[in-house]
Amino acid sequence: MTGPDSAVAAETDTAGPATAPVTLLIADDDEVTRSGLRTLLAAQPQILVVGEAADGVEAVEQARLLRPDVVLMDVRMPRRNGIEATRQLLAESLDPPKVVVITTFENDDYVTTALSAGASGFVLKRRPVRQIAEAVRVVAAGETILFPAALRRMVTAHPLSSAKALPKAALTGREEVVLRMMATGRSNSEIAQALTVSLETVKTHVGNVLSKLGAQNRTHAVVIAYESGLVMPGFTT
C-alpha cells in the first residue's frame, strides 16, 4: 500500500517472506463480489483461498472449520455483521485468524467499530487486487495495515467510547511518544531509529501501550489515540 493516505506499520519485524502460502477465508454477502475476489486473489502469489462465507454466521462457522490465517471480512452482512463476527472470532480462540475488513467506502462508520473490535486493518474494494493481496500477506505476517489520514477522518466523524481508555491508561511520556509514532504508520524499526533505542526496547513499549490501553492490537491502539485527541489532524513526527 503506497501513497499519501496509507502506510504499513509493523507490529513484528519479520526476517523475510513466509514460505507457506497464506490461507484465506473470504466473507461477503454479495455472491458476485465474493466469487470475483476468490478468483482474483487465488491467482496472487503466496495466497491460498480455502473458503467463502455469505454472512457473519457462516464466517465464524467456516473459520472454526478451516482455521484460515486471515479472514477478509465485509462489514455489512445479514444475520451477523462483520463487526460482531470479528468480535466472536477473536474472543473464542487463543489463536484466532487475523481479520482484514474490506469495504466500499473509507468513511464507513462500521470500519472504525470493526477496528476497535480487533480487526488488524482495512482495505477498500476498489483497490487493485494486488494491493488487497499485499494487505492479506502483511497482516498474516503479524503486521498491521494502517491508513493514518483515513483513520483520522473516520474517528473524527464517528468517535467511539474507547477514547476513554487513554486517560485511564497512565502511559509514561515515552509510551505516549511511541503511540504517536505508531499513529503515523511508523514500524518498530523506524521508531527505534528515531528514538535511538533498541528494537527490543520499542517492542516492550508497544506491548506496554497495548496492555495499558486494553487494545486488541496495534490498530486498535491507534484508533484510541485518534479518538482521544492525543494525535491531532496534521500531526507528524
PDB file of C-alpha atoms in Angstrom:
ATOM      1  CA  MET A   1       0.000   0.000   0.000  1.00  0.00           C
ATOM      2  CA  THR A   2       1.564   3.242  -1.028  1.00  0.00           C
ATOM      3  CA  GLY A   3       0.522   6.861  -1.352  1.00  0.00           C
ATOM      4  CA  PRO A   4      -0.138   9.816   0.919  1.00  0.00           C
ATOM      5  CA  ASP A   5      -3.130   8.216   2.614  1.00  0.00           C
ATOM      6  CA  SER A   6      -1.689   4.865   3.502  1.00  0.00           C
ATOM      7  CA  ALA A   7       1.071   3.222   5.485  1.00  0.00           C
ATOM      8  CA  VAL A   8       2.053  -0.199   6.693  1.00  0.00           C
ATOM      9  CA  ALA A   9       3.032  -0.288  10.362  1.00  0.00           C
ATOM     10  CA  ALA A  10       4.761  -3.430  11.604  1.00  0.00           C
ATOM     11  CA  GLU A  11       3.793  -4.985  14.922  1.00  0.00           C
ATOM     12  CA  THR A  12       6.577  -7.504  14.484  1.00  0.00           C
ATOM     13  CA  ASP A  13       9.681  -7.267  12.380  1.00  0.00           C
ATOM     14  CA  THR A  14       9.908 -10.323  10.160  1.00  0.00           C
ATOM     15  CA  ALA A  15      13.096 -11.540   8.554  1.00  0.00           C
ATOM     16  CA  GLY A  16      11.557 -12.353   5.202  1.00  0.00           C
ATOM     17  CA  PRO A  17       8.517 -13.689   3.376  1.00  0.00           C
ATOM     18  CA  ALA A  18       6.900 -16.878   4.634  1.00  0.00           C
ATOM     19  CA  THR A  19       7.423 -19.969   2.506  1.00  0.00           C
ATOM     20  CA  ALA A  20       3.947 -21.397   3.091  1.00  0.00           C
ATOM     21  CA  PRO A  21       1.002 -19.672   1.395  1.00  0.00           C
ATOM     22  CA  VAL A  22      -1.367 -17.569   3.478  1.00  0.00           C
ATOM     23  CA  THR A  23      -4.704 -19.339   3.881  1.00  0.00           C
ATOM     24  CA  LEU A  24      -7.631 -17.008   3.345  1.00  0.00           C
ATOM     25  CA  LEU A  25     -11.379 -17.056   4.020  1.00  0.00           C
ATOM     26  CA  ILE A  26     -13.492 -14.507   2.119  1.00  0.00           C
ATOM     27  CA  ALA A  27     -16.699 -13.275   3.776  1.00  0.00           C
ATOM     28  CA  ASP A  28     -19.016 -11.101   1.672  1.00  0.00           C
ATOM     29  CA  ASP A  29     -22.766 -11.269   1.187  1.00  0.00           C
ATOM     30  CA  ASP A  30     -22.588 -10.314  -2.489  1.00  0.00           C
ATOM     31  CA  GLU A  31     -22.012 -13.517  -4.475  1.00  0.00           C
ATOM     32  CA  VAL A  32     -20.521 -11.731  -7.487  1.00  0.00           C
ATOM     33  CA  THR A  33     -18.064  -9.774  -5.334  1.00  0.00           C
ATOM     34  CA  ARG A  34     -17.162 -12.840  -3.311  1.00  0.00           C
ATOM     35  CA  SER A  35     -16.611 -15.007  -6.376  1.00  0.00           C
ATOM     36  CA  GLY A  36     -14.588 -12.302  -8.103  1.00  0.00           C
ATOM     37  CA  LEU A  37     -12.360 -11.801  -5.079  1.00  0.00           C
ATOM     38  CA  ARG A  38     -11.802 -15.546  -4.788  1.00  0.00           C
ATOM     39  CA  THR A  39     -10.794 -15.899  -8.424  1.00  0.00           C
ATOM     40  CA  LEU A  40      -8.505 -12.876  -8.410  1.00  0.00           C
ATOM     41  CA  LEU A  41      -6.874 -13.477  -5.044  1.00  0.00           C
ATOM     42  CA  ALA A  42      -6.333 -17.183  -5.715  1.00  0.00           C
ATOM     43  CA  ALA A  43      -4.163 -16.129  -8.652  1.00  0.00           C
ATOM     44  CA  GLN A  44      -1.925 -13.998  -6.428  1.00  0.00           C
ATOM     45  CA  PRO A  45       1.417 -15.299  -5.122  1.00  0.00           C
ATOM     46  CA  GLN A  46       1.503 -16.879  -1.661  1.00  0.00           C
ATOM     47  CA  ILE A  47      -2.279 -16.854  -1.144  1.00  0.00           C
ATOM     48  CA  LEU A  48      -4.478 -19.944  -0.864  1.00  0.00           C
ATOM     49  CA  VAL A  49      -8.223 -19.242  -0.696  1.00  0.00           C
ATOM     50  CA  VAL A  50      -9.674 -22.022   1.442  1.00  0.00           C
ATOM     51  CA  GLY A  51     -13.305 -20.950   1.699  1.00  0.00           C
ATOM     52  CA  GLU A  52     -16.112 -18.433   1.409  1.00  0.00           C
ATOM     53  CA  ALA A  53     -18.902 -17.173   3.640  1.00  0.00           C
ATOM     54  CA  ALA A  54     -22.044 -15.236   2.731  1.00  0.00           C
ATOM     55  CA  ASP A  55     -22.656 -13.673   6.143  1.00  0.00           C
ATOM     56  CA  GLY A  56     -21.167 -13.288   9.592  1.00  0.00           C
ATOM     57  CA  VAL A  57     -22.634 -16.529  10.949  1.00  0.00           C
ATOM     58  CA  GLU A  58     -21.062 -18.521   8.111  1.00  0.00           C
ATOM     59  CA  ALA A  59     -17.804 -16.603   8.532  1.00  0.00           C
ATOM     60  CA  VAL A  60     -17.478 -17.762  12.135  1.00  0.00           C
ATOM     61  CA  GLU A  61     -18.506 -21.334  11.267  1.00  0.00           C
ATOM     62  CA  GLN A  62     -16.104 -21.583   8.341  1.00  0.00           C
ATOM     63  CA  ALA A  63     -13.256 -20.012  10.323  1.00  0.00           C
ATOM     64  CA  ARG A  64     -13.741 -22.648  13.042  1.00  0.00           C
ATOM     65  CA  LEU A  65     -13.730 -25.435  10.462  1.00  0.00           C
ATOM     66  CA  LEU A  66     -10.993 -24.231   8.115  1.00  0.00           C
ATOM     67  CA  ARG A  67      -8.742 -22.300  10.534  1.00  0.00           C
ATOM     68  CA  PRO A  68      -7.537 -19.755   7.957  1.00  0.00           C
ATOM     69  CA  ASP A  69      -4.655 -17.413   8.643  1.00  0.00           C
ATOM     70  CA  VAL A  70      -6.724 -14.403   7.558  1.00  0.00           C
ATOM     71  CA  VAL A  71     -10.403 -13.586   7.105  1.00  0.00           C
ATOM     72  CA  LEU A  72     -11.213 -10.900   4.544  1.00  0.00           C
ATOM     73  CA  MET A  73     -14.375  -9.595   6.199  1.00  0.00           C
ATOM     74  CA  ASP A  74     -17.105  -7.435   4.703  1.00  0.00           C
ATOM     75  CA  VAL A  75     -18.797  -5.387   7.430  1.00  0.00           C
ATOM     76  CA  ARG A  76     -22.338  -5.039   6.085  1.00  0.00           C
ATOM     77  CA  MET A  77     -23.731  -8.567   6.000  1.00  0.00           C
ATOM     78  CA  PRO A  78     -27.041 -10.201   7.012  1.00  0.00           C
ATOM     79  CA  ARG A  79     -27.689 -12.385  10.093  1.00  0.00           C
ATOM     80  CA  ARG A  80     -24.462 -11.232  11.759  1.00  0.00           C
ATOM     81  CA  ASN A  81     -22.431  -8.295  10.515  1.00  0.00           C
ATOM     82  CA  GLY A  82     -18.666  -8.311  10.162  1.00  0.00           C
ATOM     83  CA  ILE A  83     -18.161  -6.412  13.408  1.00  0.00           C
ATOM     84  CA  GLU A  84     -19.925  -8.998  15.560  1.00  0.00           C
ATOM     85  CA  ALA A  85     -18.304 -11.819  13.603  1.00  0.00           C
ATOM     86  CA  THR A  86     -14.881 -10.276  14.259  1.00  0.00           C
ATOM     87  CA  ARG A  87     -15.590  -9.938  17.983  1.00  0.00           C
ATOM     88  CA  GLN A  88     -16.701 -13.554  18.197  1.00  0.00           C
ATOM     89  CA  LEU A  89     -13.724 -14.903  16.256  1.00  0.00           C
ATOM     90  CA  LEU A  90     -11.221 -13.045  18.425  1.00  0.00           C
ATOM     91  CA  ALA A  91     -12.957 -13.893  21.688  1.00  0.00           C
ATOM     92  CA  GLU A  92     -13.408 -17.625  21.272  1.00  0.00           C
ATOM     93  CA  SER A  93      -9.896 -18.711  20.293  1.00  0.00           C
ATOM     94  CA  LEU A  94      -6.414 -18.402  21.742  1.00  0.00           C
ATOM     95  CA  ASP A  95      -5.061 -18.342  18.189  1.00  0.00           C
ATOM     96  CA  PRO A  96      -7.739 -16.581  16.112  1.00  0.00           C
ATOM     97  CA  PRO A  97      -7.323 -15.633  12.460  1.00  0.00           C
ATOM     98  CA  LYS A  98      -6.311 -12.112  11.569  1.00  0.00           C
ATOM     99  CA  VAL A  99      -9.192 -10.050  10.237  1.00  0.00           C
ATOM    100  CA  VAL A 100      -8.916  -7.546   7.415  1.00  0.00           C
ATOM    101  CA  VAL A 101     -12.068  -5.513   6.867  1.00  0.00           C
ATOM    102  CA  ILE A 102     -12.964  -4.895   3.243  1.00  0.00           C
ATOM    103  CA  THR A 103     -15.354  -2.070   2.493  1.00  0.00           C
ATOM    104  CA  THR A 104     -16.623   0.100  -0.335  1.00  0.00           C
ATOM    105  CA  PHE A 105     -16.198   3.460   1.385  1.00  0.00           C
ATOM    106  CA  GLU A 106     -13.319   4.519   3.637  1.00  0.00           C
ATOM    107  CA  ASN A 107     -15.676   6.727   5.676  1.00  0.00           C
ATOM    108  CA  ASP A 108     -17.951   3.786   6.520  1.00  0.00           C
ATOM    109  CA  ASP A 109     -18.766   4.187  10.210  1.00  0.00           C
ATOM    110  CA  TYR A 110     -18.667   0.408  10.573  1.00  0.00           C
ATOM    111  CA  VAL A 111     -14.934   0.362   9.842  1.00  0.00           C
ATOM    112  CA  THR A 112     -13.773   2.160  12.981  1.00  0.00           C
ATOM    113  CA  THR A 113     -16.052  -0.045  15.070  1.00  0.00           C
ATOM    114  CA  ALA A 114     -14.566  -3.133  13.408  1.00  0.00           C
ATOM    115  CA  LEU A 115     -11.040  -1.887  14.103  1.00  0.00           C
ATOM    116  CA  SER A 116     -11.956  -1.329  17.736  1.00  0.00           C
ATOM    117  CA  ALA A 117     -13.395  -4.862  17.795  1.00  0.00           C
ATOM    118  CA  GLY A 118      -9.972  -6.219  16.875  1.00  0.00           C
ATOM    119  CA  ALA A 119      -9.626  -6.153  13.091  1.00  0.00           C
ATOM    120  CA  SER A 120      -5.997  -5.696  12.038  1.00  0.00           C
ATOM    121  CA  GLY A 121      -6.749  -3.209   9.290  1.00  0.00           C
ATOM    122  CA  PHE A 122      -8.970  -2.421   6.344  1.00  0.00           C
ATOM    123  CA  VAL A 123      -8.817  -2.218   2.583  1.00  0.00           C
ATOM    124  CA  LEU A 124     -11.124  -0.712   0.009  1.00  0.00           C
ATOM    125  CA  LYS A 125     -12.863  -2.914  -2.540  1.00  0.00           C
ATOM    126  CA  ARG A 126     -11.869  -0.550  -5.316  1.00  0.00           C
ATOM    127  CA  ARG A 127      -8.164  -1.100  -4.663  1.00  0.00           C
ATOM    128  CA  PRO A 128      -6.245  -3.144  -7.242  1.00  0.00           C
ATOM    129  CA  VAL A 129      -6.305  -6.824  -6.335  1.00  0.00           C
ATOM    130  CA  ARG A 130      -2.518  -6.891  -5.867  1.00  0.00           C
ATOM    131  CA  GLN A 131      -2.893  -4.310  -3.077  1.00  0.00           C
ATOM    132  CA  ILE A 132      -5.636  -6.323  -1.399  1.00  0.00           C
ATOM    133  CA  ALA A 133      -3.412  -9.396  -1.668  1.00  0.00           C
ATOM    134  CA  GLU A 134      -0.495  -7.500  -0.149  1.00  0.00           C
ATOM    135  CA  ALA A 135      -2.712  -6.412   2.760  1.00  0.00           C
ATOM    136  CA  VAL A 136      -3.606 -10.052   3.392  1.00  0.00           C
ATOM    137  CA  ARG A 137       0.051 -11.130   3.318  1.00  0.00           C
ATOM    138  CA  VAL A 138       1.211  -8.266   5.540  1.00  0.00           C
ATOM    139  CA  VAL A 139      -1.420  -8.963   8.196  1.00  0.00           C
ATOM    140  CA  ALA A 140      -0.705 -12.703   8.099  1.00  0.00           C
ATOM    141  CA  ALA A 141       2.957 -11.909   8.826  1.00  0.00           C
ATOM    142  CA  GLY A 142       1.939 -10.263  12.102  1.00  0.00           C
ATOM    143  CA  GLU A 143       1.868  -6.689  10.879  1.00  0.00           C
ATOM    144  CA  THR A 144      -0.877  -4.109  10.682  1.00  0.00           C
ATOM    145  CA  ILE A 145      -2.348  -2.168   7.791  1.00  0.00           C
ATOM    146  CA  LEU A 146      -2.804   1.472   8.770  1.00  0.00           C
ATOM    147  CA  PHE A 147      -4.170   4.404   6.797  1.00  0.00           C
ATOM    148  CA  PRO A 148      -3.451   7.268   9.217  1.00  0.00           C
ATOM    149  CA  ALA A 149      -5.256  10.025   7.312  1.00  0.00           C
ATOM    150  CA  ALA A 150      -8.305   7.873   6.603  1.00  0.00           C
ATOM    151  CA  LEU A 151      -8.449   6.657  10.213  1.00  0.00           C
ATOM    152  CA  ARG A 152      -8.271  10.241  11.463  1.00  0.00           C
ATOM    153  CA  ARG A 153     -11.203  11.282   9.270  1.00  0.00           C
ATOM    154  CA  MET A 154     -13.311   8.318  10.336  1.00  0.00           C
ATOM    155  CA  VAL A 155     -12.638   8.752  14.043  1.00  0.00           C
ATOM    156  CA  THR A 156     -13.406  12.470  13.877  1.00  0.00           C
ATOM    157  CA  ALA A 157     -16.756  11.714  12.255  1.00  0.00           C
ATOM    158  CA  HIS A 158     -17.620   8.697  14.408  1.00  0.00           C
ATOM    159  CA  PRO A 159     -15.990   8.899  17.852  1.00  0.00           C
ATOM    160  CA  LEU A 160     -16.227   5.750  19.949  1.00  0.00           C
ATOM    161  CA  SER A 161     -16.263   5.109  23.676  1.00  0.00           C
ATOM    162  CA  SER A 162     -12.768   3.603  23.602  1.00  0.00           C
ATOM    163  CA  ALA A 163     -11.428   7.169  23.668  1.00  0.00           C
ATOM    164  CA  LYS A 164     -11.928   6.943  27.440  1.00  0.00           C
ATOM    165  CA  ALA A 165      -9.205   4.296  27.618  1.00  0.00           C
ATOM    166  CA  LEU A 166      -6.324   6.734  27.203  1.00  0.00           C
ATOM    167  CA  PRO A 167      -6.836   8.969  30.264  1.00  0.00           C
ATOM    168  CA  LYS A 168      -7.146   5.834  32.410  1.00  0.00           C
ATOM    169  CA  ALA A 169      -4.069   4.171  30.951  1.00  0.00           C
ATOM    170  CA  ALA A 170      -1.402   6.249  32.712  1.00  0.00           C
ATOM    171  CA  LEU A 171       1.056   5.950  29.844  1.00  0.00           C
ATOM    172  CA  THR A 172       4.577   7.146  30.511  1.00  0.00           C
ATOM    173  CA  GLY A 173       5.955  10.022  28.459  1.00  0.00           C
ATOM    174  CA  ARG A 174       7.982   7.636  26.307  1.00  0.00           C
ATOM    175  CA  GLU A 175       4.987   5.374  25.771  1.00  0.00           C
ATOM    176  CA  GLU A 176       2.948   8.358  24.555  1.00  0.00           C
ATOM    177  CA  VAL A 177       5.717   9.225  22.104  1.00  0.00           C
ATOM    178  CA  VAL A 178       5.742   5.653  20.807  1.00  0.00           C
ATOM    179  CA  LEU A 179       1.946   5.672  20.439  1.00  0.00           C
ATOM    180  CA  ARG A 180       2.099   8.931  18.463  1.00  0.00           C
ATOM    181  CA  MET A 181       4.684   7.402  16.154  1.00  0.00           C
ATOM    182  CA  MET A 182       2.572   4.276  15.749  1.00  0.00           C
ATOM    183  CA  ALA A 183      -0.327   6.526  14.736  1.00  0.00           C
ATOM    184  CA  THR A 184       1.679   7.972  11.849  1.00  0.00           C
ATOM    185  CA  GLY A 185       2.354   4.493  10.491  1.00  0.00           C
ATOM    186  CA  ARG A 186       5.942   4.033  11.634  1.00  0.00           C
ATOM    187  CA  SER A 187       7.212   0.488  12.064  1.00  0.00           C
ATOM    188  CA  ASN A 188       9.011  -0.706  15.178  1.00  0.00           C
ATOM    189  CA  SER A 189      12.346  -0.411  13.362  1.00  0.00           C
ATOM    190  CA  GLU A 190      11.612   3.161  12.304  1.00  0.00           C
ATOM    191  CA  ILE A 191      10.573   4.094  15.845  1.00  0.00           C
ATOM    192  CA  ALA A 192      13.751   2.553  17.241  1.00  0.00           C
ATOM    193  CA  GLN A 193      15.875   4.518  14.797  1.00  0.00           C
ATOM    194  CA  ALA A 194      14.065   7.798  15.525  1.00  0.00           C
ATOM    195  CA  LEU A 195      14.360   7.377  19.304  1.00  0.00           C
ATOM    196  CA  THR A 196      17.892   5.910  19.173  1.00  0.00           C
ATOM    197  CA  VAL A 197      16.908   2.867  21.191  1.00  0.00           C
ATOM    198  CA  SER A 198      16.990  -0.867  20.523  1.00  0.00           C
ATOM    199  CA  LEU A 199      14.253  -2.713  18.664  1.00  0.00           C
ATOM    200  CA  GLU A 200      13.569  -4.805  21.768  1.00  0.00           C
ATOM    201  CA  THR A 201      13.012  -1.618  23.781  1.00  0.00           C
ATOM    202  CA  VAL A 202      10.441  -0.416  21.244  1.00  0.00           C
ATOM    203  CA  LYS A 203       8.667  -3.786  21.298  1.00  0.00           C
ATOM    204  CA  THR A 204       8.489  -3.530  25.087  1.00  0.00           C
ATOM    205  CA  HIS A 205       6.993  -0.029  24.862  1.00  0.00           C
ATOM    206  CA  VAL A 206       4.461  -1.162  22.239  1.00  0.00           C
ATOM    207  CA  GLY A 207       3.469  -4.131  24.394  1.00  0.00           C
ATOM    208  CA  ASN A 208       3.020  -1.861  27.405  1.00  0.00           C
ATOM    209  CA  VAL A 209       0.889   0.560  25.374  1.00  0.00           C
ATOM    210  CA  LEU A 210      -1.408  -2.221  24.159  1.00  0.00           C
ATOM    211  CA  SER A 211      -1.707  -3.688  27.638  1.00  0.00           C
ATOM    212  CA  LYS A 212      -2.438  -0.376  29.361  1.00  0.00           C
ATOM    213  CA  LEU A 213      -4.991   0.691  26.745  1.00  0.00           C
ATOM    214  CA  GLY A 214      -6.663  -2.706  26.693  1.00  0.00           C
ATOM    215  CA  ALA A 215      -6.184  -2.615  22.921  1.00  0.00           C
ATOM    216  CA  GLN A 216      -6.744  -5.728  20.827  1.00  0.00           C
ATOM    217  CA  ASN A 217      -3.804  -4.884  18.586  1.00  0.00           C
ATOM    218  CA  ARG A 218      -1.738  -2.032  17.218  1.00  0.00           C
ATOM    219  CA  THR A 219      -4.560  -0.733  15.018  1.00  0.00           C
ATOM    220  CA  HIS A 220      -6.959  -0.529  17.953  1.00  0.00           C
ATOM    221  CA  ALA A 221      -4.359   1.431  19.942  1.00  0.00           C
ATOM    222  CA  VAL A 222      -4.039   3.911  17.084  1.00  0.00           C
ATOM    223  CA  VAL A 223      -7.822   4.293  16.890  1.00  0.00           C
ATOM    224  CA  ILE A 224      -7.815   5.145  20.605  1.00  0.00           C
ATOM    225  CA  ALA A 225      -5.030   7.698  20.057  1.00  0.00           C
ATOM    226  CA  TYR A 226      -7.080   9.490  17.403  1.00  0.00           C
ATOM    227  CA  GLU A 227     -10.351   9.264  19.340  1.00  0.00           C
ATOM    228  CA  SER A 228      -8.808  10.666  22.498  1.00  0.00           C
ATOM    229  CA  GLY A 229      -7.179  13.637  20.784  1.00  0.00           C
ATOM    230  CA  LEU A 230      -3.628  12.513  21.577  1.00  0.00           C
ATOM    231  CA  VAL A 231      -2.973  12.651  17.832  1.00  0.00           C
ATOM    232  CA  MET A 232      -4.446  15.718  16.153  1.00  0.00           C
ATOM    233  CA  PRO A 233      -5.096  16.409  12.451  1.00  0.00           C
ATOM    234  CA  GLY A 234      -1.873  17.271  10.691  1.00  0.00           C
ATOM    235  CA  PHE A 235       0.326  15.609  13.319  1.00  0.00           C
ATOM    236  CA  THR A 236       3.674  14.349  12.046  1.00  0.00           C
ATOM    237  CA  THR A 237       6.812  13.050  13.699  1.00  0.00           C
TER     238      THR A 237
END
